[in-house]
XYZ file of C-alpha atoms in Angstrom:
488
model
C 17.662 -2.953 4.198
C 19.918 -5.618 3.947
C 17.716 -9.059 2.667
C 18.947 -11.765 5.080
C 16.832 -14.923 4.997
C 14.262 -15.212 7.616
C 15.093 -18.584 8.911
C 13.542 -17.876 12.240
C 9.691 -18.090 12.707
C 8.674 -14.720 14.243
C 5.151 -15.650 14.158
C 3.200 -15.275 17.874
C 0.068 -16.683 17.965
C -2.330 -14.542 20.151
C -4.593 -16.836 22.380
C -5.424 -14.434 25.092
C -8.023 -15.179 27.003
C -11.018 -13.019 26.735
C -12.494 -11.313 29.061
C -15.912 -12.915 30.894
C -17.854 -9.954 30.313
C -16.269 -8.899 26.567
C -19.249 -9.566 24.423
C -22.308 -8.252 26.701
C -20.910 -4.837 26.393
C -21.941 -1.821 24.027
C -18.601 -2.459 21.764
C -19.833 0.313 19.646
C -20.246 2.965 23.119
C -16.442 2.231 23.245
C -17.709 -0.004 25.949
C -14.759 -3.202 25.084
C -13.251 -5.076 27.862
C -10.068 -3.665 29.085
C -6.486 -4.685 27.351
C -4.697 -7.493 30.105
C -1.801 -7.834 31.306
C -1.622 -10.600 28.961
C -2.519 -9.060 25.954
C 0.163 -6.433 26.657
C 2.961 -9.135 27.011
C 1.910 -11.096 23.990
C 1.674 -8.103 22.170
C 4.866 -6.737 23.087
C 6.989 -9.959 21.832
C 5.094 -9.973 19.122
C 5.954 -6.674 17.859
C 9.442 -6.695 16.928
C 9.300 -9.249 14.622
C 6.323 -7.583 12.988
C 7.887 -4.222 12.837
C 11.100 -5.963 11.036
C 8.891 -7.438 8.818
C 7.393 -4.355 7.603
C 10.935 -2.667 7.065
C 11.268 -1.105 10.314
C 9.417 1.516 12.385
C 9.244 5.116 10.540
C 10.191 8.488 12.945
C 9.781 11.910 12.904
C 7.013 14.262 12.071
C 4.806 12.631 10.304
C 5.259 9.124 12.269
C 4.293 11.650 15.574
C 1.401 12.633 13.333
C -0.177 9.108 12.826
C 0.747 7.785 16.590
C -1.847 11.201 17.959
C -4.576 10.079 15.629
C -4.015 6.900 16.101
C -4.078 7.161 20.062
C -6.936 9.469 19.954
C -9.236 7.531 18.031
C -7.762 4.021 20.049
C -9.166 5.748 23.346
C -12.753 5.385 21.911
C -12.533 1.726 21.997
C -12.651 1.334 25.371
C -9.501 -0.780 25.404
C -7.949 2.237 27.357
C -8.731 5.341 27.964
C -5.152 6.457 28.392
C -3.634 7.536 25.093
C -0.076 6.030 25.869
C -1.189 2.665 26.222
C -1.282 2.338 22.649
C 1.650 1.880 20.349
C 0.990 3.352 16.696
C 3.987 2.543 14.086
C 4.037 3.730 10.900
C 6.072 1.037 9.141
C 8.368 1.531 6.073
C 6.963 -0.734 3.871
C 5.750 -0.152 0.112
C 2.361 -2.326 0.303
C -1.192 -1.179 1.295
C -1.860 -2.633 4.992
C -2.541 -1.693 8.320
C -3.512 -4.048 11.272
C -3.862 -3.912 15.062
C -3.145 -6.526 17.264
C -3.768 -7.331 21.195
C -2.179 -5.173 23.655
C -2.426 -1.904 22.319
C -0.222 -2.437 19.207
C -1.045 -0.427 16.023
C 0.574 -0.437 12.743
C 0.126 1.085 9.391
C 2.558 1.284 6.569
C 3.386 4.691 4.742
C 1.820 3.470 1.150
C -1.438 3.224 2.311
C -1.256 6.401 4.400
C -0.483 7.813 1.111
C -3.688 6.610 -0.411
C -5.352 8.542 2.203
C -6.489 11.907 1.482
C -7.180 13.450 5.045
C -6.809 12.886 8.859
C -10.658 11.163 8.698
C -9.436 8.479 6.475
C -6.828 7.747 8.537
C -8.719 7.608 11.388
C -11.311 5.291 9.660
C -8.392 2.913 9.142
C -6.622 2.670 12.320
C -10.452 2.631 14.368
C -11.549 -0.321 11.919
C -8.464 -2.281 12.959
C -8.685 -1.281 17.075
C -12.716 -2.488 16.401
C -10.734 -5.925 15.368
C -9.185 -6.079 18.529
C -11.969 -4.502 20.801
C -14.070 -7.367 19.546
C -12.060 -10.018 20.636
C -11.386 -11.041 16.808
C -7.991 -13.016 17.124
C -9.261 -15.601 19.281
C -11.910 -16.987 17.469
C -9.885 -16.257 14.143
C -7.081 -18.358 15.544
C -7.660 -21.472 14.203
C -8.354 -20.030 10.427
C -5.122 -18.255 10.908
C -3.417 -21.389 11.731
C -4.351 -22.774 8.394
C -3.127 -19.792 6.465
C -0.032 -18.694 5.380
C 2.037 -15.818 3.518
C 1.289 -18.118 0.345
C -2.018 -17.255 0.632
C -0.942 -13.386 0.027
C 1.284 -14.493 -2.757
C -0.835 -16.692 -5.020
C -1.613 -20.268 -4.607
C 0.668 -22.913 -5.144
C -1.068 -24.195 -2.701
C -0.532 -24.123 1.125
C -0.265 -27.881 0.915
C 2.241 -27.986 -1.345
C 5.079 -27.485 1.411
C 3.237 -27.921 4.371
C 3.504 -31.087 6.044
C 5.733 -33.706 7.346
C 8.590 -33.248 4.895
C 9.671 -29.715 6.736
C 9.381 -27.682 3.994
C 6.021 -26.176 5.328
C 8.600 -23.461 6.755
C 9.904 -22.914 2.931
C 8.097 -19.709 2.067
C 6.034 -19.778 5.226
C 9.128 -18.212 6.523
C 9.192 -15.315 4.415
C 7.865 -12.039 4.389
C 5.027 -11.290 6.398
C 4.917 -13.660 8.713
C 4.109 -13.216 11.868
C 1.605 -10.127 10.879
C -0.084 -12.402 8.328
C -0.698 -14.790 10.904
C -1.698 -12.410 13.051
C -4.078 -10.746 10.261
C -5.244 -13.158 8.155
C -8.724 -14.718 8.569
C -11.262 -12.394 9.454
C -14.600 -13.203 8.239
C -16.974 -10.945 6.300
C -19.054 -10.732 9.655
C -16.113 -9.759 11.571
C -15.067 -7.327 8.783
C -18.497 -5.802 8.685
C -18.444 -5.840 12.453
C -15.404 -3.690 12.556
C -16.462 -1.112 9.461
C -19.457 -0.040 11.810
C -17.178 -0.087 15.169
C -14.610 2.332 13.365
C -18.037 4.544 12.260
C -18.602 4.524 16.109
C -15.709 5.151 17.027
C -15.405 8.095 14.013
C -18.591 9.816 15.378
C -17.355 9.684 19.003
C -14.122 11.644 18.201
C -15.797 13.906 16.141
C -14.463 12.873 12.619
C -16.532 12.436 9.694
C -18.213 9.248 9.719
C -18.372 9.187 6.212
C -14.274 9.043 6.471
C -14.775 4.977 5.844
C -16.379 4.591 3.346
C -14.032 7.349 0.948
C -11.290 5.328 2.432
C -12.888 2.139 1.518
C -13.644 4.014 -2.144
C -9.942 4.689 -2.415
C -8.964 1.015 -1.738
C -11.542 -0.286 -4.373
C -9.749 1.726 -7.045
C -6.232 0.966 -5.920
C -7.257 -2.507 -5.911
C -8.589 -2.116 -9.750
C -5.092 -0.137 -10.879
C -3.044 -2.735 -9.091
C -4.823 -5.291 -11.727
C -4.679 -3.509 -14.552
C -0.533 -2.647 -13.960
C -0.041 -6.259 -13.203
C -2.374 -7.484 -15.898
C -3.761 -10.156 -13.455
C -7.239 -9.826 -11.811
C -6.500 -12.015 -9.240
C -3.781 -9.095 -7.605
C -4.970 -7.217 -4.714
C -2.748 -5.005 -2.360
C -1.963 -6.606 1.488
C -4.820 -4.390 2.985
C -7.450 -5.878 0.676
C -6.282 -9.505 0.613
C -6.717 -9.412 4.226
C -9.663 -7.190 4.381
C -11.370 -8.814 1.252
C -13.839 -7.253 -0.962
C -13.506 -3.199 -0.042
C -15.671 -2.164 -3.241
C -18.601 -3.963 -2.016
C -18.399 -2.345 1.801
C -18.092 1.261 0.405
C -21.788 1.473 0.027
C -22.284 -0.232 3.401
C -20.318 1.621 5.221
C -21.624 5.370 3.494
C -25.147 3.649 4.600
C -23.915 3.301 8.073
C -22.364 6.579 8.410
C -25.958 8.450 7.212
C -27.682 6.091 10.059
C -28.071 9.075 12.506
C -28.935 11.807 10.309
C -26.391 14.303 8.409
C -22.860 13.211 8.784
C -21.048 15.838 10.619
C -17.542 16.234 11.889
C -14.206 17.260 11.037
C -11.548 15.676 8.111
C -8.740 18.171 8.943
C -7.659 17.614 5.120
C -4.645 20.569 5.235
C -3.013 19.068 8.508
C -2.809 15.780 7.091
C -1.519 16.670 3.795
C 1.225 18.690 5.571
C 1.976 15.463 7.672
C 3.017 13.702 4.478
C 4.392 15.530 2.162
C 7.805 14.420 1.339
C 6.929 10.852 2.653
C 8.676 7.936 0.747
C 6.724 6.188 -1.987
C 7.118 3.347 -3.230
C 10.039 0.870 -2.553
C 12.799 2.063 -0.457
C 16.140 1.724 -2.414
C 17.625 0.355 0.349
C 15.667 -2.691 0.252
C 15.579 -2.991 -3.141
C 13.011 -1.987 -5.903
C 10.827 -3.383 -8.101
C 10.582 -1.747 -11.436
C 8.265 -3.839 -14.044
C 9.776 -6.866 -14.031
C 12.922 -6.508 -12.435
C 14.382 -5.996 -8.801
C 17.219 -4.087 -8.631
C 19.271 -3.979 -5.164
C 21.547 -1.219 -5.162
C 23.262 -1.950 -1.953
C 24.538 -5.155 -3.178
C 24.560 -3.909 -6.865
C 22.723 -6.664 -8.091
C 19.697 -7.195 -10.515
C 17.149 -10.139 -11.692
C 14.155 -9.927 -14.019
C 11.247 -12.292 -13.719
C 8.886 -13.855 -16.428
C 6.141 -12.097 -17.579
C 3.097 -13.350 -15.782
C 5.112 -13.461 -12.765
C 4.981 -11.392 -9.423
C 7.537 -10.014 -6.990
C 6.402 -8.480 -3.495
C 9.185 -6.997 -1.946
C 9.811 -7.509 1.591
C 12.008 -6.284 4.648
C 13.241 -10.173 4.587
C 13.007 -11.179 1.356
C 11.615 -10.585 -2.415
C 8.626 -13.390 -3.124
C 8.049 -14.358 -6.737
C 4.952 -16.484 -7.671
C 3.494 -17.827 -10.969
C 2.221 -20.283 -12.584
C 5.781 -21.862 -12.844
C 5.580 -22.292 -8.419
C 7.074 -19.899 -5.991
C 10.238 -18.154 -4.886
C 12.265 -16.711 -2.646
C 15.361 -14.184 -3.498
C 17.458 -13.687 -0.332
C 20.845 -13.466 1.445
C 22.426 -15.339 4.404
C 25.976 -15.143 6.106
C 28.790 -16.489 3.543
C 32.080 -17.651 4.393
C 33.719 -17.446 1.323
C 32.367 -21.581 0.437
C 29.167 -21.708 -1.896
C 28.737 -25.549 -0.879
C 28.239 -24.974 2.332
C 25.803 -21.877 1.884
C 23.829 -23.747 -0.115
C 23.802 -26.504 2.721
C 22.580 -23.669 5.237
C 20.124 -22.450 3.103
C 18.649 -26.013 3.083
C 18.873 -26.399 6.824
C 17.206 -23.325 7.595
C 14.291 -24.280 5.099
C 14.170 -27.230 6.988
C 16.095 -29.799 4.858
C 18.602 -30.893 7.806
C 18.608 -34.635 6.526
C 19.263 -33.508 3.156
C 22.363 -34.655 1.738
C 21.703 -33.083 -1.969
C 24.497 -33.311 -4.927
C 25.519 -29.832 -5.328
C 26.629 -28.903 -8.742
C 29.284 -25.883 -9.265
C 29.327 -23.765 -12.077
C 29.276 -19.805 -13.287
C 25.841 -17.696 -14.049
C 25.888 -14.536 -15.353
C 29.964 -14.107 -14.596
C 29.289 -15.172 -10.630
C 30.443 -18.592 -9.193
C 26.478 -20.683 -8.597
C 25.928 -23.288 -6.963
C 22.787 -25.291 -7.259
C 21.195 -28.416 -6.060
C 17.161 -30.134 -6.195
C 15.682 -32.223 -3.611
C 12.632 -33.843 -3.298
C 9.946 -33.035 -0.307
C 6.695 -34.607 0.694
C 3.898 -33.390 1.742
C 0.761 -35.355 2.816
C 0.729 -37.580 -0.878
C 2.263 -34.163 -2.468
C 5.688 -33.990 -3.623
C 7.657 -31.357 -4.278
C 11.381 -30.174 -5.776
C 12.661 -27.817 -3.672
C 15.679 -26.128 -5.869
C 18.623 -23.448 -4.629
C 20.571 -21.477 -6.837
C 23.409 -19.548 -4.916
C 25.474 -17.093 -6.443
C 28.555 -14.875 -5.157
C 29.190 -11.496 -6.362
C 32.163 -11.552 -4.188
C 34.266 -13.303 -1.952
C 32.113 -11.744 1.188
C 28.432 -11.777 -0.271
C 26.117 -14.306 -1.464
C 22.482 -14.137 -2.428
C 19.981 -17.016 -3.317
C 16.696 -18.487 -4.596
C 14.547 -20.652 -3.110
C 12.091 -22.350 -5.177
C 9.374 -24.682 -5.053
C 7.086 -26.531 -7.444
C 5.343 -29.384 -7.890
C 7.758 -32.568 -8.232
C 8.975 -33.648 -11.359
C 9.433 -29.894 -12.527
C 12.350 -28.523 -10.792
C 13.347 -24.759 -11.675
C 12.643 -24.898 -15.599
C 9.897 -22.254 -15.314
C 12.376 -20.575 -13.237
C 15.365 -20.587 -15.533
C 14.731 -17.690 -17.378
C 14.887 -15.797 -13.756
C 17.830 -17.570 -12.705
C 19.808 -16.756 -15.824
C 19.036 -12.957 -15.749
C 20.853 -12.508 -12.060
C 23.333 -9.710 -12.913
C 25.384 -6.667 -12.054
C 22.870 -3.698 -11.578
C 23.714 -0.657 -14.601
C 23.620 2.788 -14.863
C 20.176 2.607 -16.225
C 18.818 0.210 -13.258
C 20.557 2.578 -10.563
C 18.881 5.308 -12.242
C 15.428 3.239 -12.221
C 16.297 2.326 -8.565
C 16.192 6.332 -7.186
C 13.915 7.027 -4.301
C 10.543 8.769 -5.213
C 8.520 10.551 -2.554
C 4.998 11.684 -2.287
C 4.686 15.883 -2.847
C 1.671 17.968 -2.429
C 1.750 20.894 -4.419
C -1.160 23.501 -5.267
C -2.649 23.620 -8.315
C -1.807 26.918 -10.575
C -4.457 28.902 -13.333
C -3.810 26.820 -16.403
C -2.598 23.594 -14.945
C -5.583 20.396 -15.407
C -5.153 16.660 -14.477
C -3.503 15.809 -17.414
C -0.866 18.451 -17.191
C -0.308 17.233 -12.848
C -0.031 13.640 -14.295
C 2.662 14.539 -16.340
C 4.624 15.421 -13.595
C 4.711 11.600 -11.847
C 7.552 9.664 -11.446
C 6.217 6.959 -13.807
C 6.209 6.052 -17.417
C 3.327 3.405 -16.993
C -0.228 4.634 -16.059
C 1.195 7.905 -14.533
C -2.466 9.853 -15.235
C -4.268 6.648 -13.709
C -1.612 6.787 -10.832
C -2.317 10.387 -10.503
C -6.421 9.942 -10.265
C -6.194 7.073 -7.816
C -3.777 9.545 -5.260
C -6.293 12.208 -5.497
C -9.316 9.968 -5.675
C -10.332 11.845 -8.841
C -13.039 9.890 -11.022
C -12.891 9.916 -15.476
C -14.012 13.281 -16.142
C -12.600 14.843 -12.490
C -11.012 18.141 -12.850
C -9.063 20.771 -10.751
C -9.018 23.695 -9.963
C -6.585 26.150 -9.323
C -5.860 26.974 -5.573
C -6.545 23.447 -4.211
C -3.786 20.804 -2.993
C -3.295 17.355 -4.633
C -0.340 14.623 -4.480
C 2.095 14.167 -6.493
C 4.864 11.352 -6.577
C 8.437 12.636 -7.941
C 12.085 11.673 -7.752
């Protein structure tokens, strides 16, 4: 997808009232107050700008497939008991996250669904995030969520550090994941808890395994723990478990919860939902550009950075994020009209610089015509250098950074990502092919090791392997059953 800046806050704050009798009811008898008219208008406008967020809505079979399990295990919440007042998208996006919000809105993006390993975990996902919103969550999480933003997602520079009255609290704040991380972020551990044992509920009264959330929960934990070790930072987490914080420590919790009321019955309809996704995309979509180690490549503008190591890239819908110690950054593209001096004055406007009058220098990177300028932002008694670097690969396209640190440093950490922005090669457009998930059976002879072999990676690809098929050190196979694969 094309990576136009997102100068336009999407964000809609949910402050629906709730209803009077909300919290004496049996929220785990599927007992909630009814969705409102409200809800359903606020949560309407509010989904279009999530859904672009998040790369678009997904169709087809296996989007059908998550929108029936999604709408039957919805119905339990009491919110409605009429499966087509709830709107299940299964987003094209390559993080871990799913989230519900008020009016019947429910979203989930096709890596996590590949985590999953069977229509229960599924279910435990999307019920966890209706219990959000049959609890009345958003309201009282409002004012946390006001004091959050994507930064928070993206490591800290701190939120303060272009917040304020300088107008460069929009900066990154306008970048990907807006709107649904305001509408997701916040949630205390109470609240989290809260919602673990209303998806149970809600598990047991469509007759899935209740056990279904804590496996799912299991998954997470070790996704979470791969994530770190790939990135070689500890601090990394995926979307779902930033905003849902700590999963390893619920899994027991929630496996407690599940035993409550005897032997754990019910169905996990395992084959139908590995039928549902095999084939499904994995991983970055070329069209919106990947990230492979260090480097995004963008095939549809044939164009290629690499970032320092330490560094991270999140790739969104909008906009690639970078963050390290160095500050933060923002690779995009906006409407060019053949004059680099006046993109670069755009660029500025829509970060909310319209009083800036900057000295814009002209010169070549990497064989493109760049233009760059610094200015200076405050924030509270925090200053900042703001710094873009605009390049044109061609007399109709231009793409840019946006980067902040603290003031004083300008872009020097940033330099050596600056200086790499190139022409994509054969290599990177070989790097940059689409890889989608496969279930295959296993055959007499073949063992974990052998399956591993067979991923689309050169890092970790027997780690990646046991994390798909939540398979523990010393798991084997055997021949006859179904596991995931990921291939080009």
């Amino acid at each position: 997808m094309k990576k136009t800046s997102w100068l336009a806050a999407t964000a809609l704050m949910l402050t629906v009232p709730v209803a009077a009798d909300a919290q004496r009811t049996d929220l785990a008898a599927g007992q909630a107050a009814a969705i409102t008219p409200a809800e359903r208008q606020q949560g309407k406008q509010a989904n279009a700008g999530i859904v672009a967020e998040y790369g678009g809505a997904m169709s087809g079979r296996t989007a059908t497939y998550v929108e029936g399990v999604g709408r039957r295990i919805a119905t339990q919440s009491g919110l409605s008991s009429n499966p087509g007042a709830f709107d299940v998208t299964l987003l094209n996006s390559p993080v871990n996250n799913a989230f519900a919000i008020p009016g019947g809105y429910i979203y989930v993006t096709r890596q996590l669904l590949a985590l999953m390993n069977d229509e229960a975990e599924l279910a435990a996902v999307l019920g966890h995030e209706v219990g959000h919103v049959a609890a009345r969550h958003s309201q009282s999480r409002q004012k946390v969520a006001q004091r959050n933003s994507i930064l928070g997602a993206l490591g800290q520079l701190a939120v303060g550090a272009v917040a304020g009255n300088s107008g460069f609290g929009q900066l990154l704040g306008r970048g990907v994941g807006t709107g649904a991380q305001l509408l997701t972020l916040g949630y205390s551990r109470k609240q989290e808890t809260q919602s673990d044992d209303l998806g149970i509920a809600y598990l047991r009264r469509a007759n899935y395994d209740p056990e279904a959330m804590a496996s799912m929960l299991d998954a997470l934990a070790s996704q979470t723990a791969l994530d770190e070790q790939l990135r070689g930072d500890a601090r990394s987490t995926p979307a779902w478990a930033s905003t849902h914080p700590d999963p390893g420590a619920r899994v027991q919790r929630a496996a407690q919860q599940a035993g409550q009321a005897g032997q754990a019955t019910g169905t996990r309809n395992r084959d139908a939902f590995l039928a549902a996704i095999d084939g499904l995309l994995y991983g970055d979509d070329p069209k919106q550009g990947v990230i492979e180690g260090q480097s995004f490549l963008y095939p549809p503008g044939r164009v290629a950075f690499t970032v320092p190591q330490g560094y991270k890239m999140q790739n969104g819908a909008k906009a690639v994020s970078i963050s390290g110690d160095g500050g933060q950054a923002q690779f995009a593209s906006a409407a060019y009209d053949g004059n680099l001096e006046r993109y670069v004055g755009t660029v500025l406007r829509g970060l909310g610089a319209a009083n800036a009058q900057p000295a814009i220098e002209q010169t070549r990177i990497g064989g493109f015509p760049a233009a760059v300028t610094t200015v200076r932002g405050t924030s509270g008694q925090q200053q900042v250098d703001v710094t873009v670097v605009a390049y044109a690969p061609d007399a109709r396209t231009a793409y840019h950074f946006a980067i902040v640190t603290p003031a004083g440093r300008g872009a020097a950490a940033f330099e050596p990502m600056i200086e790499s922005f190139r022409r994509t090669t054969a290599e990177d457009d070989r790097a940059a092919r689409p890889r989608y998930l496969r279930v295959v059976t296993v055959k007499t002879g073949e063992t974990v090791q052998t399956l591993a072999r067979r991923m689309a990676y050169t890092d970790a690809p027997l780690e990646r392997f046991q994390v798909l098929n939540r398979l523990g050190e010393g798991d084997t196979v055997r021949a006859g059953e179904k596991v995931k694969i990921v291939t080009y």
